[in-house]
C-alpha cells in the first residue's frame, strides 16, 4: 500500500519558536501515519523531520544538491536531486498537502505552486493574505486542517 | 557578445487590457535591445512576444511540454523542456530581471523565485504587497525600472 | 539513520525472463536492508518493486508524471516529479549504485549518467561493451557486486 | 517564424582535432540557417559555438549552473538552468537533431535520450555501435545527414 505524504515547507534558517512549531507539526504528521516530505535541509525542515522521527515516523528529504550528506540528520530517506530550487516543484507534486511554517521567498514560491496544483496549503505564521490558503494558529490545527481537506 | 535577456511573466489566459499592456512591455524590451524570455504559451506570454517581434526583437519561449508546436506564433526560439512548472525556474535563472503582468499562482511562484535569486522583479497590475518588488503603473515605467536596476 | 538506496533501472515493458530476474534483484536488495529506488512504472521497475516488497522491503518510485496513481502497485513511496525523462537524473543521483536489467535507450541514458557520476553500475543482460560497467549473469552476482563496490 | 535548432553534443574538454571538427560542424549548421544549441561550456561545445558565430549564426547555451558567466564566449544566448546534468534533457528535447562529436559518458547519455525521443542522432568519432545512430566521417556528411533526416 502506498503511504500518504504530507509536505512541510519553511526556511533553512529559523528562530526557536518557529522550529518548535515545526517540530510539533512533524510529530503530528508522523502520529497520523503519514510520511513527512520536505527539502531536507536545516531550520524548519530539520525541526519538522526531528519531530517526525521522534514520533516514530519516516522522513523524505528532497535535496537541492547532488550529495546525500547535505541532508539534516533526521532525514530517513535522502534524495539528492542536483536540481537546485526546481526540487521545490517535486515536493509540491509529491505531497498531498503542504504545511508552511514561517518562511521566506522560497516558501512563498512553494506555496504558490501548491495552490496552482490545487493542493491544500496550510499556513502557520507564514505569508499572509494569500487566496485559498488555510490560515491556522497551532500545529494541532494545521494537521487537523490537512486531514479535513484530504478526507 | 552575449545578449541581455528580460523575462515577462503572466498567466496563459488574460483579458484585453492586460494583454495590451504586455504587448507594449514586449515592444519596449525589444526596443531596448534585449531578448524577451518567457514561458512561450498564450495570454500574457503571447502578447509580450507579439510586441517584441513587432518591434523587431527576438523572443525565447521556455515551454513546459515536449513539443515546440506548443509555442505561441510570436516565439522565435522555442525551447521545449518537458519539465512542466519547473521550467519557471529556468526563466527566473536566465532573465536578468522579471516583469510580471497581471498573473495568478504560477506568476506568484515565479516572482518569489526571482526575488529569492536576487533578481529585480517589477509588477504591473500583478500580486500586491510583496517585499522587494518594484510596483509600477505603465509599461514605460516597468522597462525604465528594469533598466535602472540593471545599470 | 539514513537508509541505503540501490537503484534498479530497465524498460517499462519487458519479457517474463527479464521480469523474473528483476524480481529476484528486488528481493535481494530488500534482504540486504537497502531501499529500492526506481522509476516507479511497469515492466522491470514493477517486477523489482514486487520482489522488494515480497521480501519486506521499501520501494521508492520516482515518477515522470504529475500523478502518484501512475506508480505500479508495489511502490511504497511514490514521488511524482512531472519532470519527464529528467527524473532519471534524480535516480542516478539518489542511488548509491545502479543495477540495469535488460533495458532500452532510457536505460542506456541512465547507465551513462550513473557512470558519469562515478556510481557503480552493474548490468544484467543489459547494454554490452560499456567501459566501467560490471557485467554479471545472475541477480545474486549483481547484488553481491553492489555490496562489494560499496564496501 | 520559429527558427530550426540543431544540437551539438560532446565533452567539455577535447583535443585539437575533435575541436576543429566541432568548429566546422558549427560553421555548417550556421550556414544552413539553423540555430546551434548546446551545453554552452568549453571543449566541443565552445568549438562548435565558435564556428557557428564565425559563420554569422546564433548559438544557444543551455548551462548546468546558475550563472550566465559560465557560458563560453561564443554563446549568443546563455540560459543558466541550475539543473546540473538534467539540462542535457532540455537540449535533447529542443534540438531537432543531435550531432555528437567525440564525447564521454555525458555525451552517451545525451545520445541515448535523443534516440529515445526519436530524434536523428549523428555521430562523428563518438560512441560506436549504437542502434539507430547515423555514423559519419566528416562535418560535411554530418550536417548533410541532419538535413536529409529532417526533410
Coordinates of C-alpha atoms in Angstrom, one line a residue:
Chain A
X1 CA 0.0 0.0 0.0
X2 CA 1.3 3.4 -0.9
X3 CA 1.9 5.8 2.0
X4 CA 0.4 9.2 2.4
X5 CA 2.9 12.1 2.1
X6 CA 2.5 15.5 3.8
X7 CA 4.9 18.3 3.0
X8 CA 6.4 20.8 5.4
X9 CA 7.9 23.9 3.9
X10 CA 9.9 26.7 5.5
X11 CA 13.2 28.4 5.6
X12 CA 16.6 26.7 6.1
X13 CA 17.3 29.1 9.0
X14 CA 14.6 29.9 11.6
X15 CA 14.2 31.0 15.1
X16 CA 13.5 28.9 18.2
X17 CA 9.7 29.4 18.3
X18 CA 9.2 28.6 14.6
X19 CA 11.4 25.5 14.9
X20 CA 9.5 24.3 18.0
X21 CA 6.3 24.7 16.0
X22 CA 7.7 22.8 13.0
X23 CA 8.9 20.0 15.4
X24 CA 5.4 19.6 16.7
X25 CA 3.9 19.6 13.2
X26 CA 6.4 16.8 12.4
X27 CA 5.3 14.8 15.4
X28 CA 1.7 15.1 14.5
X29 CA 2.2 14.2 10.8
X30 CA 4.1 11.0 12.0
X31 CA 1.4 10.3 14.5
X32 CA -1.2 10.4 11.7
X33 CA 0.7 7.7 9.9
X34 CA 1.8 9.9 7.0
X35 CA 5.4 10.2 5.7
X36 CA 6.8 13.7 6.0
X37 CA 8.3 15.1 2.8
X38 CA 10.4 18.3 2.8
X39 CA 13.5 19.9 1.3
X40 CA 15.8 18.0 3.7
X41 CA 18.0 20.9 4.9
X42 CA 18.2 22.8 8.2
X43 CA 15.9 25.2 10.0
X44 CA 12.2 24.4 9.7
X45 CA 12.9 21.4 7.6
X46 CA 15.2 19.9 10.2
X47 CA 12.9 20.7 13.1
X48 CA 10.0 19.0 11.3
X49 CA 12.0 15.9 10.4
X50 CA 13.2 15.7 14.0
X51 CA 9.7 15.8 15.3
X52 CA 8.5 13.1 12.9
X53 CA 11.4 10.8 13.8
X54 CA 10.8 11.3 17.5
X55 CA 7.3 10.1 16.9
X56 CA 8.5 7.1 15.0
X57 CA 7.7 8.3 11.5
X58 CA 9.6 8.4 8.2
X59 CA 11.0 11.5 6.6
X60 CA 11.9 12.1 3.0
X61 CA 14.3 14.9 2.1
X62 CA 14.3 16.1 -1.5
X63 CA 17.7 17.9 -1.6
X64 CA 18.7 20.7 -3.9
X65 CA 22.3 19.4 -4.2
X66 CA 24.0 16.3 -5.5
X67 CA 25.1 14.9 -2.2
X68 CA 23.0 13.0 0.3
X69 CA 25.4 14.2 3.1
X70 CA 23.6 17.6 2.7
X71 CA 20.5 16.1 4.4
X72 CA 19.8 17.0 8.0
X73 CA 20.4 14.1 10.5
X74 CA 16.6 13.4 10.9
X75 CA 16.0 12.6 7.2
X76 CA 15.5 8.8 6.8
X77 CA 15.4 8.8 3.0
X78 CA 17.6 11.4 1.3
X79 CA 17.0 12.2 -2.3
X80 CA 19.8 14.4 -3.7
X81 CA 18.3 15.8 -7.0
X82 CA 21.0 18.3 -8.1
X83 CA 18.1 20.4 -9.4
X84 CA 18.5 23.4 -7.1
X85 CA 15.3 25.3 -6.4
X86 CA 13.5 23.2 -9.0
X87 CA 13.4 20.5 -6.4
X88 CA 10.7 22.6 -4.7
X89 CA 8.4 21.5 -7.6
X90 CA 8.9 17.9 -6.7
X91 CA 7.8 18.4 -3.1
X92 CA 4.7 20.3 -4.3
X93 CA 3.8 17.4 -6.7
X94 CA 4.6 14.6 -4.3
X95 CA 2.9 15.9 -1.2
X96 CA -0.9 15.6 -0.8
X97 CA -0.9 18.8 1.2
X98 CA 1.6 21.4 2.3
X99 CA 2.1 23.0 5.7
X100 CA 4.1 26.2 5.6
X101 CA 5.8 27.3 8.8
X102 CA 7.2 30.8 8.8
X103 CA 9.2 31.0 5.6
X104 CA 10.7 33.4 3.1
X105 CA 10.6 33.8 -0.7
X106 CA 11.4 30.1 -1.3
X107 CA 8.4 29.1 0.9
X108 CA 6.2 31.6 -0.9
X109 CA 7.2 30.1 -4.2
X110 CA 6.4 26.6 -2.9
X111 CA 3.0 27.7 -1.5
X112 CA 2.1 29.3 -4.9
X113 CA 3.0 26.1 -6.8
X114 CA 1.0 24.0 -4.3
X115 CA -2.0 26.3 -4.9
X116 CA -1.6 26.1 -8.6
X117 CA -1.6 22.4 -8.4
X118 CA -4.8 22.5 -6.3
X119 CA -3.2 21.1 -3.2
X120 CA -4.4 22.1 0.3
X121 CA -1.9 24.7 1.6
X122 CA -2.0 25.4 5.3
X123 CA -0.1 28.3 6.8
X124 CA 1.3 28.7 10.3
X125 CA 2.9 32.1 10.8
X126 CA 3.8 32.2 7.1
X127 CA 3.0 34.5 4.2
X128 CA -0.3 36.3 4.9
X129 CA -3.2 37.2 2.7
X130 CA -3.0 34.5 0.0
X131 CA -6.2 33.3 -1.5
X132 CA -7.1 29.6 -1.0
X133 CA -4.6 29.2 1.9
X134 CA -6.0 27.9 5.2
X135 CA -4.5 30.0 8.0
X136 CA -4.2 28.4 11.4
X137 CA -2.6 29.2 14.7
X138 CA -1.3 25.9 16.1
X139 CA 0.4 22.7 14.9
X140 CA -2.7 20.8 16.0
X141 CA -5.0 23.0 13.9
X142 CA -2.6 22.6 10.9
X143 CA -2.6 18.9 10.9
X144 CA -6.3 18.7 11.6
X145 CA -6.9 21.0 8.6
X146 CA -4.8 18.8 6.4
X147 CA -6.8 15.7 7.5
X148 CA -10.1 17.5 6.9
X149 CA -9.0 18.6 3.4
X150 CA -7.9 15.1 2.4
X151 CA -10.9 13.3 3.7
Chain B
X1 CA 28.7 39.3 -27.4
X2 CA 26.0 37.7 -25.2
X3 CA 22.6 39.3 -25.4
X4 CA 20.7 40.7 -22.4
X5 CA 17.5 38.8 -21.5
X6 CA 14.5 40.3 -19.8
X7 CA 11.7 38.0 -18.6
X8 CA 8.0 38.6 -18.9
X9 CA 5.7 36.5 -16.7
X10 CA 1.9 36.3 -16.5
X11 CA -1.0 33.9 -17.0
X12 CA -1.7 31.9 -20.1
X13 CA -5.2 33.4 -20.3
X14 CA -5.7 37.1 -19.8
X15 CA -8.1 39.9 -20.6
X16 CA -7.7 42.5 -23.4
X17 CA -6.3 45.3 -21.2
X18 CA -3.6 43.1 -19.6
X19 CA -2.6 41.7 -23.0
X20 CA -2.3 45.2 -24.5
X21 CA -0.1 46.1 -21.5
X22 CA 2.1 43.0 -22.1
X23 CA 2.3 43.8 -25.8
X24 CA 3.7 47.2 -25.0
X25 CA 6.1 45.8 -22.5
X26 CA 7.3 43.4 -25.2
X27 CA 7.8 46.3 -27.7
X28 CA 9.8 48.3 -25.2
X29 CA 12.0 45.3 -24.3
X30 CA 12.8 44.8 -27.9
X31 CA 13.4 48.5 -28.4
X32 CA 16.0 48.4 -25.6
X33 CA 17.9 45.7 -27.5
X34 CA 17.2 42.9 -25.0
X35 CA 15.8 39.5 -25.9
X36 CA 12.5 38.7 -24.3
X37 CA 12.3 35.4 -22.4
X38 CA 9.0 33.9 -21.2
X39 CA 7.0 30.7 -20.8
X40 CA 6.2 30.6 -24.5
X41 CA 2.4 29.9 -24.2
X42 CA -0.7 32.1 -24.7
X43 CA -2.2 35.1 -22.9
X44 CA 0.3 37.5 -21.4
X45 CA 3.2 35.5 -22.8
X46 CA 1.9 35.6 -26.4
X47 CA 1.0 39.3 -26.2
X48 CA 4.5 40.2 -24.9
X49 CA 6.2 38.1 -27.6
X50 CA 4.0 39.7 -30.2
X51 CA 5.0 43.2 -29.1
X52 CA 8.7 42.2 -29.1
X53 CA 8.5 40.7 -32.6
X54 CA 6.6 43.7 -33.9
X55 CA 9.4 45.9 -32.7
X56 CA 12.0 43.7 -34.4
X57 CA 13.2 41.8 -31.4
X58 CA 13.9 38.2 -30.5
X59 CA 11.7 36.0 -28.2
X60 CA 12.7 32.9 -26.4
X61 CA 9.9 30.6 -25.2
X62 CA 10.8 28.1 -22.4
X63 CA 8.0 25.6 -22.8
X64 CA 6.6 23.3 -20.2
X65 CA 5.9 20.5 -22.7
X66 CA 7.9 18.3 -25.0
X67 CA 6.7 19.8 -28.3
X68 CA 7.9 23.1 -29.9
X69 CA 4.5 23.3 -31.6
X70 CA 3.1 24.3 -28.2
X71 CA 4.8 27.7 -28.6
X72 CA 2.8 30.8 -29.5
X73 CA 3.3 32.1 -33.0
X74 CA 5.5 35.0 -31.9
X75 CA 8.2 32.9 -30.3
X76 CA 11.3 33.0 -32.4
X77 CA 13.3 30.4 -30.4
X78 CA 11.2 27.6 -28.8
X79 CA 12.8 25.5 -26.1
X80 CA 10.5 22.6 -25.2
X81 CA 11.8 21.4 -21.8
X82 CA 9.2 18.7 -20.8
X83 CA 9.8 19.9 -17.2
X84 CA 6.3 21.2 -16.5
X85 CA 6.2 24.0 -14.0
X86 CA 9.8 23.5 -13.2
X87 CA 10.5 25.4 -16.4
X88 CA 9.6 28.5 -14.5
X89 CA 12.8 28.1 -12.6
X90 CA 14.8 28.3 -15.8
X91 CA 13.2 31.6 -16.7
X92 CA 14.0 33.1 -13.3
X93 CA 17.6 32.0 -13.6
X94 CA 18.1 33.1 -17.2
X95 CA 16.4 36.5 -17.1
X96 CA 18.3 39.4 -15.7
X97 CA 15.1 40.9 -14.5
X98 CA 11.4 39.9 -14.4
X99 CA 8.3 41.9 -15.3
X100 CA 5.1 40.4 -14.0
X101 CA 1.9 41.5 -15.8
X102 CA -1.3 40.5 -14.0
X103 CA -0.9 36.8 -13.2
X104 CA -2.1 34.1 -11.0
X105 CA -0.4 31.5 -8.8
X106 CA 2.2 30.5 -11.4
X107 CA 3.2 34.1 -11.7
X108 CA 3.4 34.5 -7.9
X109 CA 5.7 31.4 -7.8
X110 CA 7.9 32.9 -10.5
X111 CA 8.1 36.3 -8.8
X112 CA 9.0 34.6 -5.5
X113 CA 11.9 32.6 -7.1
X114 CA 13.1 35.7 -8.9
X115 CA 13.2 37.5 -5.5
X116 CA 14.9 34.6 -3.9
X117 CA 17.6 34.8 -6.6
X118 CA 18.0 38.5 -6.0
X119 CA 16.7 39.5 -9.4
X120 CA 14.8 42.8 -9.9
X121 CA 11.1 42.0 -10.1
X122 CA 8.8 44.6 -11.5
X123 CA 5.0 44.3 -11.1
X124 CA 2.4 45.8 -13.4
X125 CA -1.1 45.0 -12.0
X126 CA 0.2 41.8 -10.5
X127 CA 0.4 40.4 -7.0
X128 CA 0.4 43.3 -4.5
X129 CA 2.2 43.8 -1.2
X130 CA 5.4 41.7 -1.8
X131 CA 8.6 43.0 -0.3
X132 CA 11.4 44.0 -2.7
X133 CA 9.0 44.2 -5.7
X134 CA 9.0 47.4 -7.7
X135 CA 5.4 48.3 -8.3
X136 CA 4.7 50.4 -11.4
X137 CA 1.7 51.6 -13.4
X138 CA 2.7 51.6 -17.1
X139 CA 4.8 49.5 -19.5
X140 CA 7.1 52.5 -19.9
X141 CA 7.7 52.7 -16.1
X142 CA 8.3 48.9 -16.0
X143 CA 11.0 48.8 -18.6
X144 CA 12.6 52.0 -17.2
X145 CA 12.7 50.4 -13.8
X146 CA 14.4 47.3 -15.2
X147 CA 17.0 49.4 -16.9
X148 CA 17.6 51.4 -13.8
X149 CA 18.0 48.3 -11.7
X150 CA 20.5 46.7 -14.2
X151 CA 22.6 49.8 -14.7
Chain C
X1 CA 20.0 6.8 10.5
X2 CA 19.7 7.3 6.7
X3 CA 18.9 4.3 4.7
X4 CA 21.0 3.0 1.9
X5 CA 19.3 3.2 -1.6
X6 CA 20.0 0.9 -4.5
X7 CA 18.6 1.8 -8.0
X8 CA 17.1 -0.7 -10.4
X9 CA 16.8 0.5 -14.0
X10 CA 15.1 -1.1 -17.0
X11 CA 12.4 -0.8 -19.5
X12 CA 8.7 -0.2 -18.7
X13 CA 7.8 -3.3 -20.8
X14 CA 9.8 -6.4 -20.5
X15 CA 9.5 -10.2 -21.1
X16 CA 9.0 -12.9 -18.5
X17 CA 12.6 -13.9 -18.0
X18 CA 13.8 -10.3 -17.5
X19 CA 11.0 -9.6 -15.1
X20 CA 11.8 -12.7 -13.1
X21 CA 15.4 -11.6 -12.9
X22 CA 14.3 -8.1 -11.8
X23 CA 12.0 -9.6 -9.1
X24 CA 14.9 -11.6 -7.7
X25 CA 17.1 -8.5 -7.8
X26 CA 14.4 -6.7 -5.8
X27 CA 14.2 -9.4 -3.3
X28 CA 17.9 -9.4 -2.7
X29 CA 18.1 -5.6 -2.4
X30 CA 15.4 -5.7 0.3
X31 CA 17.1 -8.7 2.0
X32 CA 20.3 -6.6 2.2
X33 CA 18.4 -3.9 4.1
X34 CA 18.6 -1.3 1.4
X35 CA 15.7 0.7 0.0
X36 CA 15.0 0.1 -3.7
X37 CA 14.7 3.2 -5.9
X38 CA 13.4 3.1 -9.4
X39 CA 11.3 4.9 -12.0
X40 CA 8.1 3.5 -10.5
X41 CA 6.4 2.4 -13.7
X42 CA 5.8 -1.1 -15.1
X43 CA 8.0 -3.8 -16.6
X44 CA 11.4 -4.2 -14.9
X45 CA 10.5 -1.5 -12.4
X46 CA 7.3 -3.2 -11.3
X47 CA 9.0 -6.6 -11.1
X48 CA 11.8 -5.3 -9.0
X49 CA 9.5 -3.4 -6.6
X50 CA 7.3 -6.5 -6.3
X51 CA 10.4 -8.6 -5.3
X52 CA 11.5 -6.0 -2.8
X53 CA 8.1 -5.8 -1.2
X54 CA 7.7 -9.6 -1.1
X55 CA 10.9 -9.6 0.9
X56 CA 9.6 -7.0 3.3
X57 CA 11.5 -4.0 1.9
X58 CA 10.6 -0.4 1.0
X59 CA 10.4 0.9 -2.6
X60 CA 10.7 4.4 -3.8
X61 CA 9.2 5.3 -7.3
X62 CA 10.5 8.5 -8.9
X63 CA 7.7 9.0 -11.4
X64 CA 7.9 11.0 -14.7
X65 CA 4.4 12.3 -14.5
X66 CA 2.4 14.5 -12.0
X67 CA 0.2 11.8 -10.6
X68 CA 1.0 9.3 -7.9
X69 CA -1.6 6.9 -9.4
X70 CA 0.9 6.3 -12.2
X71 CA 3.0 4.2 -9.8
X72 CA 3.0 0.4 -10.0
X73 CA 1.2 -1.2 -7.1
X74 CA 4.4 -2.3 -5.4
X75 CA 5.8 1.2 -4.9
X76 CA 5.6 2.1 -1.2
X77 CA 6.6 5.8 -1.6
X78 CA 5.5 7.4 -4.9
X79 CA 7.2 10.7 -5.9
X80 CA 5.5 12.2 -8.9
X81 CA 8.0 14.7 -10.3
X82 CA 6.4 15.9 -13.5
X83 CA 9.9 16.2 -15.0
X84 CA 9.6 13.5 -17.7
X85 CA 12.8 11.8 -18.6
X86 CA 14.7 14.2 -16.4
X87 CA 13.5 12.2 -13.4
X88 CA 16.1 9.6 -14.5
X89 CA 18.8 12.1 -13.3
X90 CA 17.3 12.0 -9.8
X91 CA 17.5 8.2 -9.6
X92 CA 21.1 8.3 -10.7
X93 CA 21.9 11.0 -8.1
X94 CA 20.0 9.3 -5.3
X95 CA 21.0 5.7 -5.7
X96 CA 24.4 4.6 -4.3
X97 CA 24.6 2.1 -7.1
X98 CA 22.6 1.1 -10.2
X99 CA 21.6 -2.3 -11.4
X100 CA 20.4 -2.4 -15.0
X101 CA 18.2 -5.3 -16.1
X102 CA 17.7 -5.6 -19.8
X103 CA 16.7 -2.1 -20.9
X104 CA 16.5 0.1 -24.0
X105 CA 17.6 3.7 -24.7
X106 CA 16.2 5.1 -21.5
X107 CA 18.2 2.6 -19.5
X108 CA 21.4 3.3 -21.5
X109 CA 20.9 7.0 -20.7
X110 CA 20.6 6.2 -17.0
X111 CA 23.6 3.9 -17.1
X112 CA 25.7 6.7 -18.7
X113 CA 24.7 9.3 -16.2
X114 CA 25.4 6.9 -13.3
X115 CA 28.9 6.3 -14.8
X116 CA 29.5 10.0 -15.2
X117 CA 28.6 10.5 -11.6
X118 CA 31.1 7.7 -10.6
X119 CA 28.4 5.4 -9.3
X120 CA 28.9 1.6 -9.5
X121 CA 26.8 0.4 -12.5
X122 CA 26.0 -3.3 -12.7
X123 CA 24.5 -4.9 -15.9
X124 CA 22.4 -8.0 -16.1
X125 CA 21.5 -8.8 -19.7
X126 CA 21.7 -5.0 -20.5
X127 CA 23.7 -2.8 -22.9
X128 CA 27.0 -4.6 -23.6
X129 CA 30.5 -3.2 -24.0
X130 CA 30.4 -0.1 -21.8
X131 CA 33.6 0.8 -20.0
X132 CA 33.5 0.8 -16.2
X133 CA 30.3 -1.3 -16.1
X134 CA 30.3 -4.6 -14.1
X135 CA 28.7 -7.3 -16.2
X136 CA 27.2 -10.2 -14.3
X137 CA 25.0 -13.2 -15.1
X138 CA 22.7 -13.6 -12.1
X139 CA 20.7 -11.5 -9.6
X140 CA 22.9 -12.9 -6.8
X141 CA 26.1 -11.7 -8.6
X142 CA 24.5 -8.3 -9.2
X143 CA 23.7 -7.6 -5.6
X144 CA 27.0 -9.1 -4.4
X145 CA 28.8 -6.8 -6.9
X146 CA 26.9 -3.8 -5.5
X147 CA 27.9 -4.7 -1.9
X148 CA 31.5 -5.2 -2.9
X149 CA 31.6 -1.8 -4.6
X150 CA 30.0 0.0 -1.7
X151 CA 32.2 -1.6 1.0
Chain D
X1 CA 8.8 32.3 -37.9
X2 CA 10.3 29.8 -35.5
X3 CA 14.0 29.0 -36.2
X4 CA 15.3 25.5 -36.6
X5 CA 17.6 24.3 -33.9
X6 CA 20.4 21.7 -34.3
X7 CA 22.2 20.4 -31.2
X8 CA 25.9 19.7 -30.9
X9 CA 27.0 17.4 -28.0
X10 CA 30.4 16.5 -26.8
X11 CA 32.8 16.7 -23.9
X12 CA 33.8 19.9 -22.1
X13 CA 37.4 19.1 -22.7
X14 CA 38.6 17.8 -26.1
X15 CA 41.7 17.6 -28.2
X16 CA 42.6 19.8 -31.2
X17 CA 41.4 17.5 -33.9
X18 CA 37.9 17.0 -32.3
X19 CA 37.6 20.7 -31.7
X20 CA 38.5 21.5 -35.3
X21 CA 35.8 19.0 -36.4
X22 CA 33.3 20.6 -34.0
X23 CA 34.1 24.1 -35.2
X24 CA 33.5 23.1 -38.8
X25 CA 30.2 21.4 -37.7
X26 CA 29.2 24.7 -36.1
X27 CA 30.1 26.7 -39.3
X28 CA 27.9 24.4 -41.4
X29 CA 25.0 24.5 -39.0
X30 CA 25.0 28.3 -39.2
X31 CA 25.4 28.2 -42.9
X32 CA 22.3 26.1 -43.2
X33 CA 20.4 28.8 -41.4
X34 CA 19.8 26.9 -38.2
X35 CA 20.5 28.0 -34.6
X36 CA 23.1 25.9 -32.8
X37 CA 22.0 24.6 -29.4
X38 CA 24.5 23.0 -27.0
X39 CA 25.5 22.8 -23.3
X40 CA 27.3 26.2 -23.5
X41 CA 30.6 25.1 -21.8
X42 CA 34.1 24.5 -23.2
X43 CA 35.7 21.9 -25.4
X44 CA 33.5 20.6 -28.2
X45 CA 30.7 23.0 -27.1
X46 CA 32.9 26.0 -27.4
X47 CA 34.5 25.0 -30.7
X48 CA 31.0 24.4 -32.2
X49 CA 29.7 27.8 -31.0
X50 CA 32.8 29.5 -32.3
X51 CA 32.3 28.0 -35.7
X52 CA 28.7 29.0 -35.8
X53 CA 29.4 32.6 -34.8
X54 CA 32.2 32.8 -37.3
X55 CA 29.7 31.9 -40.0
X56 CA 27.3 34.6 -38.7
X57 CA 24.9 32.2 -36.8
X58 CA 23.3 32.2 -33.5
X59 CA 24.2 30.0 -30.6
X60 CA 22.2 28.9 -27.6
X61 CA 23.9 27.6 -24.5
X62 CA 21.9 25.6 -22.0
X63 CA 24.1 25.8 -19.0
X64 CA 24.2 23.4 -16.0
X65 CA 24.8 26.1 -13.4
X66 CA 23.0 29.3 -12.2
X67 CA 25.4 31.8 -13.7
X68 CA 25.4 33.1 -17.3
X69 CA 29.1 33.9 -16.9
X70 CA 29.7 30.1 -17.1
X71 CA 29.0 30.3 -20.9
X72 CA 31.8 30.1 -23.4
X73 CA 32.5 33.4 -25.2
X74 CA 30.8 32.2 -28.4
X75 CA 27.4 31.7 -26.9
X76 CA 25.0 34.4 -28.0
X77 CA 22.1 33.4 -25.8
X78 CA 23.1 31.9 -22.4
X79 CA 20.4 30.0 -20.5
X80 CA 21.6 29.2 -17.0
X81 CA 19.3 26.4 -15.7
X82 CA 20.8 25.4 -12.4
X83 CA 19.6 21.9 -13.2
X84 CA 23.0 20.2 -13.5
X85 CA 23.1 17.2 -15.8
X86 CA 19.3 17.4 -16.2
X87 CA 19.9 20.3 -18.6
X88 CA 21.0 17.7 -21.1
X89 CA 17.4 16.6 -21.4
X90 CA 16.4 20.1 -22.4
X91 CA 18.9 20.0 -25.3
X92 CA 17.6 16.7 -26.4
X93 CA 14.0 18.0 -26.4
X94 CA 14.8 21.3 -28.0
X95 CA 17.1 20.2 -30.8
X96 CA 15.5 18.8 -34.0
X97 CA 18.6 16.6 -34.4
X98 CA 21.8 16.0 -32.5
X99 CA 25.4 15.7 -33.8
X100 CA 27.8 14.1 -31.3
X101 CA 31.4 14.9 -31.7
X102 CA 33.8 12.6 -29.7
X103 CA 32.4 12.6 -26.2
X104 CA 32.3 10.7 -23.0
X105 CA 29.6 9.4 -20.6
X106 CA 27.6 12.7 -20.7
X107 CA 27.5 12.6 -24.4
X108 CA 26.4 8.9 -24.4
X109 CA 23.6 9.8 -22.1
X110 CA 22.5 12.6 -24.4
X111 CA 22.7 10.4 -27.5
X112 CA 20.5 7.8 -25.7
X113 CA 17.9 10.3 -24.7
X114 CA 17.8 11.7 -28.3
X115 CA 17.3 8.2 -29.6
X116 CA 14.6 7.6 -27.0
X117 CA 12.8 10.7 -28.2
X118 CA 13.1 9.6 -31.8
X119 CA 15.4 12.4 -32.9
X120 CA 18.0 11.9 -35.6
X121 CA 21.4 11.3 -33.9
X122 CA 24.6 11.7 -36.0
X123 CA 28.0 10.6 -34.6
X124 CA 31.4 11.9 -35.7
X125 CA 34.1 9.9 -33.9
X126 CA 31.7 9.4 -31.0
X127 CA 30.4 6.3 -29.2
X128 CA 30.4 3.3 -31.7
X129 CA 27.9 0.6 -32.2
X130 CA 24.6 2.2 -31.1
X131 CA 21.5 1.2 -33.0
X132 CA 19.7 3.9 -35.0
X133 CA 22.7 6.3 -34.9
X134 CA 23.9 7.6 -38.3
X135 CA 27.7 7.3 -38.3
X136 CA 29.6 9.7 -40.5
X137 CA 33.3 10.7 -41.1
X138 CA 33.2 14.4 -41.8
X139 CA 31.4 17.6 -40.6
X140 CA 30.0 17.9 -44.1
X141 CA 28.5 14.4 -44.0
X142 CA 27.1 15.1 -40.5
X143 CA 25.2 18.2 -41.5
X144 CA 24.1 16.7 -44.8
X145 CA 22.8 13.7 -42.8
X146 CA 20.8 16.0 -40.5
X147 CA 19.3 17.8 -43.4
X148 CA 18.4 14.5 -45.1
X149 CA 16.7 13.3 -41.9
X150 CA 14.7 16.5 -41.3
X151 CA 13.5 16.8 -44.9

